[in-house]
Coordinates of C-alpha atoms in Angstrom, one line a residue:
Chain C
M1 CA 24.1 134.3 46.3
L2 CA 21.8 132.6 43.7
F3 CA 24.0 129.4 44.0
A4 CA 24.0 129.6 47.7
E5 CA 20.2 129.8 47.8
Y6 CA 20.0 126.8 45.5
A7 CA 22.5 124.9 47.5
F8 CA 20.9 125.6 50.8
A9 CA 17.4 125.1 49.4
S10 CA 18.5 121.6 48.5
E11 CA 20.1 120.9 51.9
T12 CA 17.9 122.6 54.5
A13 CA 14.6 123.2 52.8
A14 CA 13.0 120.3 54.5
E15 CA 14.3 121.3 57.9
H16 CA 13.6 124.9 58.3
G17 CA 12.6 126.2 55.0
G18 CA 15.4 128.8 54.8
E19 CA 15.5 131.3 57.7
G20 CA 17.0 134.1 55.8
L21 CA 20.3 135.5 57.2
A22 CA 21.0 132.6 59.5
S23 CA 20.9 130.0 56.8
T24 CA 22.7 132.2 54.2
L25 CA 25.6 132.8 56.6
G26 CA 25.7 129.3 58.0
S27 CA 28.5 129.0 60.6
V28 CA 29.4 132.7 60.5
Y29 CA 26.0 133.8 61.5
P30 CA 26.6 136.0 64.6
N31 CA 24.1 134.1 66.9
L32 CA 22.4 136.5 69.3
A33 CA 22.1 133.6 71.7
A34 CA 25.9 133.6 71.9
I35 CA 26.5 137.2 71.9
W36 CA 24.7 138.5 75.0
P37 CA 25.9 135.8 77.3
T38 CA 29.4 136.5 76.3
W39 CA 28.9 140.1 77.2
V40 CA 27.5 139.3 80.5
A41 CA 30.3 136.9 81.2
F42 CA 32.8 139.4 80.2
I43 CA 31.4 142.1 82.4
V44 CA 31.1 139.7 85.4
L45 CA 34.7 138.6 85.0
F46 CA 35.9 142.2 84.4
V47 CA 34.3 143.5 87.5
L48 CA 35.6 140.7 89.7
L49 CA 39.0 140.9 88.3
Y50 CA 39.1 144.8 88.5
K51 CA 37.7 144.9 92.0
F52 CA 39.3 142.1 93.8
A53 CA 41.8 139.9 92.0
F54 CA 44.1 142.3 90.1
P55 CA 44.6 144.9 92.8
S56 CA 45.8 142.2 95.3
I57 CA 47.9 140.3 92.7
I58 CA 49.5 143.5 91.3
S59 CA 50.2 145.0 94.7
M60 CA 51.8 141.7 95.6
L61 CA 53.9 141.9 92.5
D62 CA 54.9 145.4 93.2
K63 CA 55.7 144.7 96.9
R64 CA 57.8 141.8 95.9
S65 CA 59.8 143.6 93.3
E66 CA 60.2 146.5 95.8
A67 CA 61.4 144.0 98.5
I68 CA 63.8 142.5 96.0
K69 CA 65.0 145.9 94.9
E70 CA 65.5 146.9 98.5
S71 CA 67.5 143.7 99.4
L72 CA 69.6 144.2 96.3
T73 CA 70.5 147.8 97.1
K74 CA 71.2 146.7 100.7
A75 CA 73.5 144.0 99.3
E76 CA 75.2 146.5 97.0
E77 CA 75.7 148.9 100.0
T78 CA 77.1 146.0 102.0
K79 CA 79.5 145.1 99.2
V80 CA 80.7 148.7 98.8
E81 CA 81.3 148.9 102.5
A82 CA 83.2 145.6 102.5
E83 CA 85.3 146.8 99.6
R84 CA 86.0 150.1 101.3
L85 CA 87.1 148.2 104.5
L86 CA 89.2 145.8 102.5
E87 CA 90.9 148.8 100.8
E88 CA 91.5 150.4 104.2
Y89 CA 93.0 147.2 105.6
K90 CA 95.2 146.9 102.7
V91 CA 96.5 150.4 103.0
Q92 CA 97.1 149.8 106.7
M93 CA 98.8 146.6 106.0
A94 CA 101.1 148.3 103.5
E95 CA 101.9 151.1 105.9
A96 CA 102.8 148.6 108.7
R97 CA 104.9 146.6 106.3
A98 CA 106.8 149.8 105.2
E99 CA 107.3 150.8 108.8
A100 CA 108.7 147.3 109.7
G101 CA 111.1 147.5 106.7
K102 CA 112.2 150.9 107.8
V103 CA 112.9 149.7 111.3
I104 CA 114.8 146.8 110.1
A105 CA 116.9 148.8 107.7
Q106 CA 117.7 151.3 110.4
S107 CA 118.8 148.7 112.8
R108 CA 120.8 147.1 110.2
K109 CA 122.5 150.5 109.5
V110 CA 123.2 151.0 113.2
S111 CA 124.7 147.7 113.5
E112 CA 126.8 148.1 110.5
T113 CA 128.2 151.4 111.8
M114 CA 128.8 150.0 115.1
Q115 CA 130.6 147.1 113.5
A116 CA 132.7 149.5 111.5
E117 CA 133.4 151.7 114.5
M118 CA 134.5 148.7 116.4
K119 CA 136.7 147.5 113.7
V120 CA 138.3 151.0 113.4
K121 CA 138.9 151.1 117.2
A122 CA 140.3 147.7 117.2
E123 CA 142.7 148.5 114.4
E124 CA 143.7 151.7 116.2
Q125 CA 144.3 149.8 119.4
A126 CA 146.3 147.2 117.6
A127 CA 148.4 149.8 115.9
A128 CA 149.0 151.5 119.1
I129 CA 150.0 148.3 120.8
I130 CA 152.3 147.5 118.0
A131 CA 153.7 151.0 118.0
K132 CA 154.4 150.9 121.7
A133 CA 155.9 147.5 121.4
K134 CA 158.2 148.9 118.6
Q135 CA 159.2 151.9 120.7
A136 CA 160.0 149.6 123.6
L137 CA 162.0 147.4 121.4
E138 CA 163.8 150.4 120.1
S139 CA 164.6 151.8 123.4
E140 CA 165.8 148.4 124.6
K141 CA 167.9 148.2 121.6
K142 CA 169.4 151.6 122.3
A143 CA 170.1 150.7 125.9
A144 CA 171.7 147.5 124.8
M145 CA 173.8 149.3 122.4
V146 CA 174.9 151.9 125.0
E147 CA 175.7 149.0 127.4
L148 CA 177.5 147.2 124.6
Q149 CA 179.4 150.3 123.7
G150 CA 180.7 150.7 127.3
A151 CA 181.6 147.0 127.5
I152 CA 183.4 147.0 124.2
A153 CA 185.3 150.2 125.1
E154 CA 186.4 148.7 128.4
I155 CA 187.4 145.5 126.8
A156 CA 189.2 147.4 124.1
V157 CA 190.9 149.7 126.5
G158 CA 192.0 146.8 128.6
A159 CA 193.4 145.0 125.5
A160 CA 195.0 148.1 124.1
G161 CA 196.6 148.9 127.4
K162 CA 198.1 145.5 127.6
V163 CA 199.4 145.9 124.1
I164 CA 200.8 149.4 124.3
G165 CA 201.6 149.2 128.0
E166 CA 200.3 151.7 130.3
K167 CA 201.3 154.8 128.4
L168 CA 198.0 156.1 127.7
T169 CA 195.7 157.0 130.4
V170 CA 192.1 155.7 130.7
E171 CA 190.6 158.9 129.7
D172 CA 192.6 159.1 126.5
H173 CA 191.7 155.7 125.6
A174 CA 188.0 156.3 126.1
K175 CA 188.2 159.3 123.9
L176 CA 189.9 157.5 121.2
I177 CA 187.5 154.5 121.3
D178 CA 184.5 156.8 121.4
S179 CA 185.6 158.5 118.3
Y180 CA 186.2 155.3 116.6
I181 CA 183.0 153.8 117.5
T182 CA 180.9 156.8 116.4
E183 CA 182.7 156.5 113.2
M184 CA 181.9 152.9 112.9
G185 CA 178.2 153.6 113.9
S186 CA 177.9 156.3 111.2
L187 CA 179.2 153.9 108.8
N188 CA 176.8 151.2 110.1
D189 CA 173.7 153.3 109.9
Chain P
M1 CA 30.6 98.4 54.0
N2 CA 33.1 101.1 52.8
P3 CA 33.9 103.4 55.8
L4 CA 34.3 106.3 53.3
D5 CA 30.6 106.2 52.6
L6 CA 29.9 107.0 56.2
L7 CA 32.4 109.9 56.2
P8 CA 30.1 112.6 54.8
G9 CA 27.4 111.7 57.3
K10 CA 30.0 111.9 60.1
I11 CA 31.2 115.4 59.1
E12 CA 27.6 116.6 58.8
E13 CA 27.1 115.4 62.3
L14 CA 30.3 117.1 63.5
V15 CA 29.4 120.4 61.9
H16 CA 25.9 120.1 63.4
E17 CA 27.4 119.5 66.8
L18 CA 29.7 122.5 66.5
S19 CA 26.7 124.8 65.7
V20 CA 24.8 126.8 68.5
L21 CA 22.2 124.3 69.8
P22 CA 19.9 124.4 72.9
Y23 CA 22.0 122.7 75.6
N24 CA 19.3 120.1 76.3
D25 CA 18.5 119.3 72.7
M26 CA 21.7 118.3 70.7
H27 CA 19.5 116.9 68.0
A28 CA 17.6 120.1 67.3
T29 CA 17.1 120.6 63.6
G30 CA 19.0 123.9 63.1
P31 CA 21.1 126.4 64.9
V32 CA 19.3 128.6 67.4
T33 CA 18.1 131.9 66.1
E34 CA 16.1 133.2 69.0
P35 CA 18.2 135.3 71.4
F36 CA 17.1 133.9 74.8
V37 CA 17.9 130.3 74.6
L38 CA 20.4 128.6 77.0
T39 CA 22.8 127.0 74.4
N40 CA 25.6 124.5 74.7
Y41 CA 28.2 127.3 74.2
V42 CA 26.7 129.2 77.1
V43 CA 26.7 126.3 79.4
W44 CA 30.4 125.5 78.6
G45 CA 31.2 129.2 78.8
I46 CA 29.8 129.3 82.3
V47 CA 32.0 126.4 83.1
S48 CA 35.1 128.2 81.9
L49 CA 34.0 131.4 83.8
V50 CA 33.6 129.5 87.1
V51 CA 37.1 128.0 86.5
V52 CA 38.6 131.4 85.9
I53 CA 36.8 133.0 88.9
A54 CA 37.8 130.0 91.1
L55 CA 41.5 130.3 90.2
F56 CA 41.6 134.0 90.8
V57 CA 39.7 133.8 94.1
A58 CA 42.1 131.1 95.4
V59 CA 45.2 133.0 94.4
A60 CA 43.9 136.5 95.4
N61 CA 42.9 135.0 98.9
R62 CA 46.2 133.4 99.4
E63 CA 48.0 136.5 98.3
K64 CA 46.0 138.7 100.8
K65 CA 46.9 136.4 103.6
Q66 CA 50.5 136.4 102.7
M67 CA 50.6 140.2 102.4
R68 CA 49.2 140.5 105.9
L69 CA 51.8 138.0 107.1
A70 CA 54.5 139.9 105.4
L71 CA 53.3 143.2 106.9
E72 CA 53.0 141.7 110.4
T73 CA 56.4 139.9 110.5
G74 CA 58.2 142.3 108.3
E75 CA 59.8 139.3 106.6
A76 CA 60.4 139.6 102.9
T77 CA 60.4 135.9 102.4
A78 CA 56.6 135.9 103.0
L79 CA 56.3 137.8 99.7
A80 CA 57.4 134.7 97.7
P81 CA 54.8 133.1 95.5
A82 CA 52.4 130.8 97.5
G83 CA 52.7 127.6 95.7
R84 CA 52.7 126.7 92.0
L85 CA 49.2 127.9 91.2
A86 CA 49.9 131.3 92.5
G87 CA 53.2 131.4 90.6
V88 CA 51.5 130.5 87.4
M89 CA 48.7 133.1 87.8
E90 CA 51.1 135.8 88.9
A91 CA 53.2 135.0 85.8
G92 CA 50.1 135.4 83.7
V93 CA 49.3 138.7 85.3
E94 CA 52.8 140.0 84.9
F95 CA 52.7 138.8 81.3
I96 CA 49.6 141.0 80.7
R97 CA 51.2 143.9 82.6
D98 CA 54.4 143.8 80.5
M99 CA 52.3 143.6 77.4
A100 CA 50.3 146.6 78.4
T101 CA 53.4 148.7 79.3
D102 CA 55.3 147.6 76.2
V103 CA 52.6 148.3 73.7
I104 CA 50.5 151.1 75.2
G105 CA 53.3 152.8 77.2
E106 CA 54.6 153.2 80.6
K107 CA 52.2 156.0 81.4
D108 CA 48.9 154.8 79.9
G109 CA 49.5 151.0 80.0
P110 CA 48.8 150.1 83.7
K111 CA 45.2 151.5 83.4
Y112 CA 44.3 148.9 80.8
V113 CA 45.8 145.8 82.6
P114 CA 42.4 144.6 84.0
L115 CA 40.7 144.9 80.7
L116 CA 43.4 143.1 78.8
G117 CA 43.7 140.6 81.6
T118 CA 40.0 139.8 81.4
F119 CA 40.2 139.3 77.7
F120 CA 43.2 137.1 78.0
F121 CA 42.2 134.9 80.8
M122 CA 38.6 134.6 79.6
I123 CA 39.7 133.5 76.2
V124 CA 42.6 131.3 77.0
L125 CA 40.8 129.3 79.6
S126 CA 37.6 128.9 77.6
N127 CA 39.8 127.8 74.6
F128 CA 41.4 125.1 76.8
I129 CA 38.0 124.1 78.0
G130 CA 36.8 124.0 74.4
L131 CA 39.4 121.4 73.7
I132 CA 37.9 118.9 76.2
P133 CA 36.0 116.5 74.0
G134 CA 32.5 117.8 73.9
G135 CA 33.6 121.2 75.4
K136 CA 32.8 124.5 73.8
A137 CA 34.8 127.8 73.9
W138 CA 33.3 131.3 73.8
G139 CA 35.0 132.0 70.6
G140 CA 33.9 128.7 69.0
A141 CA 30.5 130.2 68.2
F142 CA 30.8 133.1 65.7
G143 CA 28.5 135.1 68.1
G144 CA 30.8 134.8 70.9
A145 CA 33.9 135.9 68.9
V146 CA 31.8 138.9 67.6
A147 CA 30.9 139.7 71.2
L148 CA 34.4 139.8 72.4
A149 CA 35.7 141.7 69.3
G150 CA 32.7 144.0 69.8
I151 CA 33.9 144.9 73.4
S152 CA 37.4 145.5 72.0
W153 CA 35.9 147.8 69.3
I154 CA 33.8 149.7 71.8
V155 CA 36.8 150.2 74.0
F156 CA 39.2 151.4 71.4
V157 CA 36.7 153.7 69.7
F158 CA 35.6 155.2 73.0
V159 CA 39.2 155.7 74.1
G160 CA 40.0 157.3 70.8
F161 CA 37.1 159.7 71.1
A162 CA 37.6 160.4 74.7
K163 CA 41.4 161.2 74.3
N164 CA 41.3 163.1 71.0
G165 CA 37.8 164.5 70.8
A166 CA 35.5 163.4 68.0
F167 CA 37.0 165.7 65.3
G168 CA 40.6 164.9 66.4
Y169 CA 40.2 161.2 66.3
L170 CA 38.6 161.2 62.9
R171 CA 41.2 163.7 61.5
S172 CA 44.0 161.5 62.9
L173 CA 42.9 158.8 60.4
V174 CA 44.7 160.9 57.7
P175 CA 48.4 160.9 58.1
S176 CA 49.8 164.3 59.1
G177 CA 52.0 164.5 55.9
V178 CA 48.8 164.5 53.8
R179 CA 47.1 167.0 56.0
E180 CA 49.9 169.5 55.2
M181 CA 49.6 169.2 51.5
A182 CA 48.2 171.8 49.1
L183 CA 44.4 172.1 49.1
P184 CA 43.5 169.9 46.1
A185 CA 45.7 167.0 47.1
R186 CA 44.5 167.4 50.7
I187 CA 40.9 167.0 49.7
G188 CA 41.5 164.3 46.9
L189 CA 44.2 162.2 48.5
G190 CA 43.1 162.9 52.1
G191 CA 39.5 162.0 51.4
F192 CA 40.6 158.8 49.7
I193 CA 42.9 157.8 52.6
F194 CA 40.2 158.8 55.1
L195 CA 37.8 156.4 53.5
L196 CA 40.3 153.6 53.4
E197 CA 41.4 154.1 57.0
F198 CA 37.8 154.5 58.1
V199 CA 36.9 151.2 56.7
S200 CA 40.0 149.5 57.9
T201 CA 39.7 151.0 61.4
F202 CA 36.1 150.7 62.2
L203 CA 35.0 147.7 60.0
V204 CA 37.9 145.5 59.2
R205 CA 39.5 145.6 62.7
P206 CA 36.5 144.1 64.6
L207 CA 35.8 141.8 61.6
T208 CA 39.2 140.3 61.5
L209 CA 39.4 140.2 65.3
S210 CA 36.3 138.1 65.6
V211 CA 36.8 136.0 62.5
R212 CA 40.4 135.2 63.4
L213 CA 39.4 133.8 66.9
F214 CA 36.4 132.0 65.5
A215 CA 38.1 130.5 62.4
N216 CA 41.1 129.2 64.3
L217 CA 38.9 127.5 66.9
Y218 CA 36.4 126.2 64.4
A219 CA 38.9 124.9 62.0
G220 CA 40.8 123.3 64.8
H221 CA 37.8 121.6 66.1
V222 CA 36.7 120.4 62.6
I223 CA 40.2 119.0 62.0
L224 CA 40.3 117.1 65.3
G225 CA 36.7 115.9 64.7
V226 CA 37.7 114.6 61.2
F227 CA 40.7 112.7 62.5
A228 CA 38.7 111.3 65.4
A229 CA 36.0 110.3 62.7
F230 CA 38.7 108.5 60.7
V231 CA 39.9 106.6 63.8
S232 CA 36.4 105.4 64.7
L233 CA 35.5 104.6 61.1
F234 CA 38.7 102.7 60.1
F235 CA 39.5 100.9 63.3
P236 CA 37.7 97.6 63.0
F237 CA 34.7 96.9 65.1
V238 CA 34.6 100.4 66.5
E239 CA 31.8 101.7 64.3
S240 CA 31.9 100.3 60.7
Q241 CA 31.6 96.6 60.1
L242 CA 34.9 96.6 58.2
G243 CA 36.4 93.7 60.0
W244 CA 40.1 93.1 60.3
S245 CA 42.1 94.4 57.5
A246 CA 45.7 95.7 57.3
G247 CA 44.6 98.9 55.5
G248 CA 41.9 99.8 58.0
V249 CA 44.1 99.3 61.0
G250 CA 46.9 101.3 59.2
V251 CA 44.7 104.3 58.3
G252 CA 43.2 104.2 61.8
A253 CA 46.6 104.2 63.5
V254 CA 48.0 107.0 61.4
S255 CA 44.9 109.0 62.1
L256 CA 45.2 108.3 65.8
V257 CA 48.9 109.6 65.7
F258 CA 47.7 112.7 63.7
L259 CA 44.9 113.2 66.1
V260 CA 47.3 113.3 69.1
L261 CA 49.7 115.7 67.2
M262 CA 46.9 118.0 66.2
Y263 CA 45.6 118.1 69.7
A264 CA 48.9 119.3 71.0
F265 CA 49.0 121.8 68.1
E266 CA 45.5 123.0 69.0
L267 CA 46.6 123.5 72.6
F268 CA 49.2 125.8 71.3
V269 CA 46.8 127.5 69.0
A270 CA 44.4 128.0 72.0
F271 CA 47.1 129.9 73.7
I272 CA 48.3 131.9 70.7
Q273 CA 44.9 133.1 69.8
A274 CA 44.1 134.5 73.2
Y275 CA 47.5 136.2 73.1
V276 CA 47.0 137.5 69.7
F277 CA 43.5 138.8 70.6
T278 CA 44.7 140.6 73.7
I279 CA 47.8 142.0 72.0
L280 CA 45.8 143.3 69.1
T281 CA 43.4 144.9 71.5
A282 CA 46.4 146.5 73.2
V283 CA 47.7 147.8 69.8
Y284 CA 44.2 149.3 68.9
I285 CA 44.0 151.0 72.2
Q286 CA 47.5 152.3 71.7
S287 CA 46.7 153.7 68.3
S288 CA 43.7 155.3 69.8
V289 CA 45.6 156.8 72.9
H290 CA 48.4 158.2 70.6
A291 CA 46.2 159.0 67.6
S292 CA 47.0 162.7 67.6
E293 CA 50.8 162.0 67.5
H294 CA 50.9 160.7 63.9
Chain Q
M1 CA 16.0 117.2 35.1
E2 CA 15.3 119.9 37.7
G3 CA 17.1 117.9 40.4
S4 CA 20.2 117.4 38.4
I5 CA 20.6 121.1 37.8
V6 CA 20.2 121.9 41.5
E7 CA 22.8 119.3 42.3
A8 CA 25.2 120.6 39.6
L9 CA 24.8 124.1 41.1
A10 CA 25.4 122.9 44.5
G11 CA 28.6 121.2 43.3
L12 CA 29.8 124.4 41.5
S13 CA 29.1 126.3 44.7
S14 CA 31.3 123.9 46.6
I15 CA 34.1 124.3 44.0
G16 CA 33.7 128.1 44.3
K17 CA 34.0 128.0 48.1
G18 CA 37.1 125.9 47.9
L19 CA 38.6 128.2 45.3
A20 CA 37.7 131.4 47.2
Y21 CA 39.5 130.4 50.3
G22 CA 42.3 128.7 48.6
L23 CA 43.0 131.8 46.5
A24 CA 42.6 134.1 49.3
A25 CA 45.1 132.2 51.3
I26 CA 48.0 132.3 48.8
G27 CA 49.0 135.9 49.3
P28 CA 48.7 136.0 53.1
G29 CA 50.5 132.7 53.3
I30 CA 53.5 134.1 51.4
G31 CA 53.3 137.3 53.4
I32 CA 53.3 135.7 56.8
G33 CA 56.2 133.5 55.8
I34 CA 58.2 136.7 54.8
V35 CA 57.1 138.4 58.1
G36 CA 58.1 135.4 60.2
G37 CA 61.4 134.8 58.4
K38 CA 62.4 138.5 58.6
A39 CA 61.4 138.4 62.3
L40 CA 63.6 135.5 63.0
E41 CA 66.5 137.1 61.1
A42 CA 66.0 140.2 63.2
M43 CA 65.9 138.3 66.4
A44 CA 69.1 136.2 65.5
R45 CA 70.8 139.5 64.7
Q46 CA 69.7 141.2 67.9
P47 CA 68.5 138.7 70.5
E48 CA 68.1 141.4 73.2
M49 CA 65.4 143.0 71.1
A50 CA 63.5 139.6 70.7
G51 CA 60.5 140.7 72.8
Q52 CA 59.7 143.8 70.9
I53 CA 60.3 142.1 67.5
Q54 CA 57.9 139.4 68.5
T55 CA 55.2 141.9 69.4
T56 CA 55.7 143.7 66.2
M57 CA 55.7 140.4 64.3
F58 CA 52.4 139.3 65.8
I59 CA 50.9 142.6 64.8
A60 CA 52.2 142.5 61.2
I61 CA 50.9 138.9 61.0
A62 CA 47.5 140.0 62.2
F63 CA 47.3 142.6 59.4
T64 CA 48.4 140.2 56.8
E65 CA 46.2 137.5 58.0
A66 CA 43.1 139.9 57.7
L67 CA 43.1 139.1 53.9
A68 CA 42.9 135.4 54.4
L69 CA 40.2 135.9 57.1
L70 CA 38.1 138.0 54.6
G71 CA 38.5 135.0 52.3
F72 CA 37.3 132.7 55.0
V73 CA 34.2 134.8 55.6
L74 CA 33.5 135.0 51.9
T75 CA 33.6 131.2 51.6
F76 CA 30.6 131.0 53.9
L77 CA 29.0 133.9 52.1
I78 CA 29.1 132.3 48.6

């Protein structure tokens, strides 16, 4: 303090003779002429901001954030709805696809069974035709054989009669030849 | 003539110019000591006040118009910020509101938004206006900084007493752990801590709040002034009769670059000091609101 | 003779002012450096907490800075 007073005395003595606190504190002297105007300015600004500016700005901010929140929730709802619809469509699509597959499989099965049935029928018919043809052939053969037997017997009887000379009757000859032929036939079989 | 011989006179002039003087008499012999004098700081303070009010009036008016439009048409797009100025001011208000809710709490915070907003906008705009060459900021005079810190002090002390009662607030200065100790320790240690806390809460808080604001602005102005003095002293033919010399031009050019850089830095400091002042006020209010909880 | 003593005392007072603020600024300088560094570390580790850390950092810096500011006031008082 002593030094300060000396120092200030040398600097400011001529100007204001050392005004106590103001000159001791120098720049950190809390000047009353600066204090009360600051208070007045602060109070004026506070009242204006508190009454007019902040309510409207803050309500604007709140309204805006509300609107944004609202539109976001709306968008979220729309998205959920869209997803739900998509899921539904997917399920429906899968069902339709499964149905179509079933129908195709069924028709394929039907056609296959029909084919198989037709094949079987055709085979049966063919077999029947063949069997009939065989039967016919057999009976033809039998008839031909019987005819042949008769013819052979007549020829043989004629020939034998010529050889032996009319000693045997026709009936005897026929008996003889028949027995002979059956013998031969049994051997042939 | 050696320019360095002129430097002390220049700095004296600078410091004189930074002191509180009558607005119409810049060559007054000493700082004003009478309370009712219109000083240079008050004139510039009124300028900054008018600027703040004009900004808010413009934005609030536009806001009101838009709100009405939005309510009439029901269109949400009318709620978008009306232009850049409104966007900036709204960002500032939101910044203050977030600060209040973050620091003071969701429940008590919103009540203090206008107070903190007044501190912030008043200090930040007057700091910027103080950076105009010749301009002054409220906080650039120690009295102005003391006045602002005083309002902060009044608010947090008042809130502390109102929320906790006179006894409760003073009792909360001693931590609850010490309050539950045995009687001798409670009186000895508790008394000591009470003394420390009392000084730090009621004396050091307002002192540091005011000195921080004042010192940053004052030091910033002095630094800018010194670099400006260097430029004007060393550049030939500006002020000194140095004449052309490589040294003079070099020192002047370097000082000019530093002046520009420091000016940018001071713009940053102007914002940071307003922010720190506001957030510390918020912290002090918070400690008063929740005093009984710790 | 008298004048030279006064001048010497004024010079000593200036040295005292410089020393007072210079010494007062050492501790807070280191302290604020530590606060800022640790806050940066914390923010790098948990970027989502950056806002809260920043607030706390400013408060811590304010408390640390108080000592330097007391030194600053003292400079004017010497």
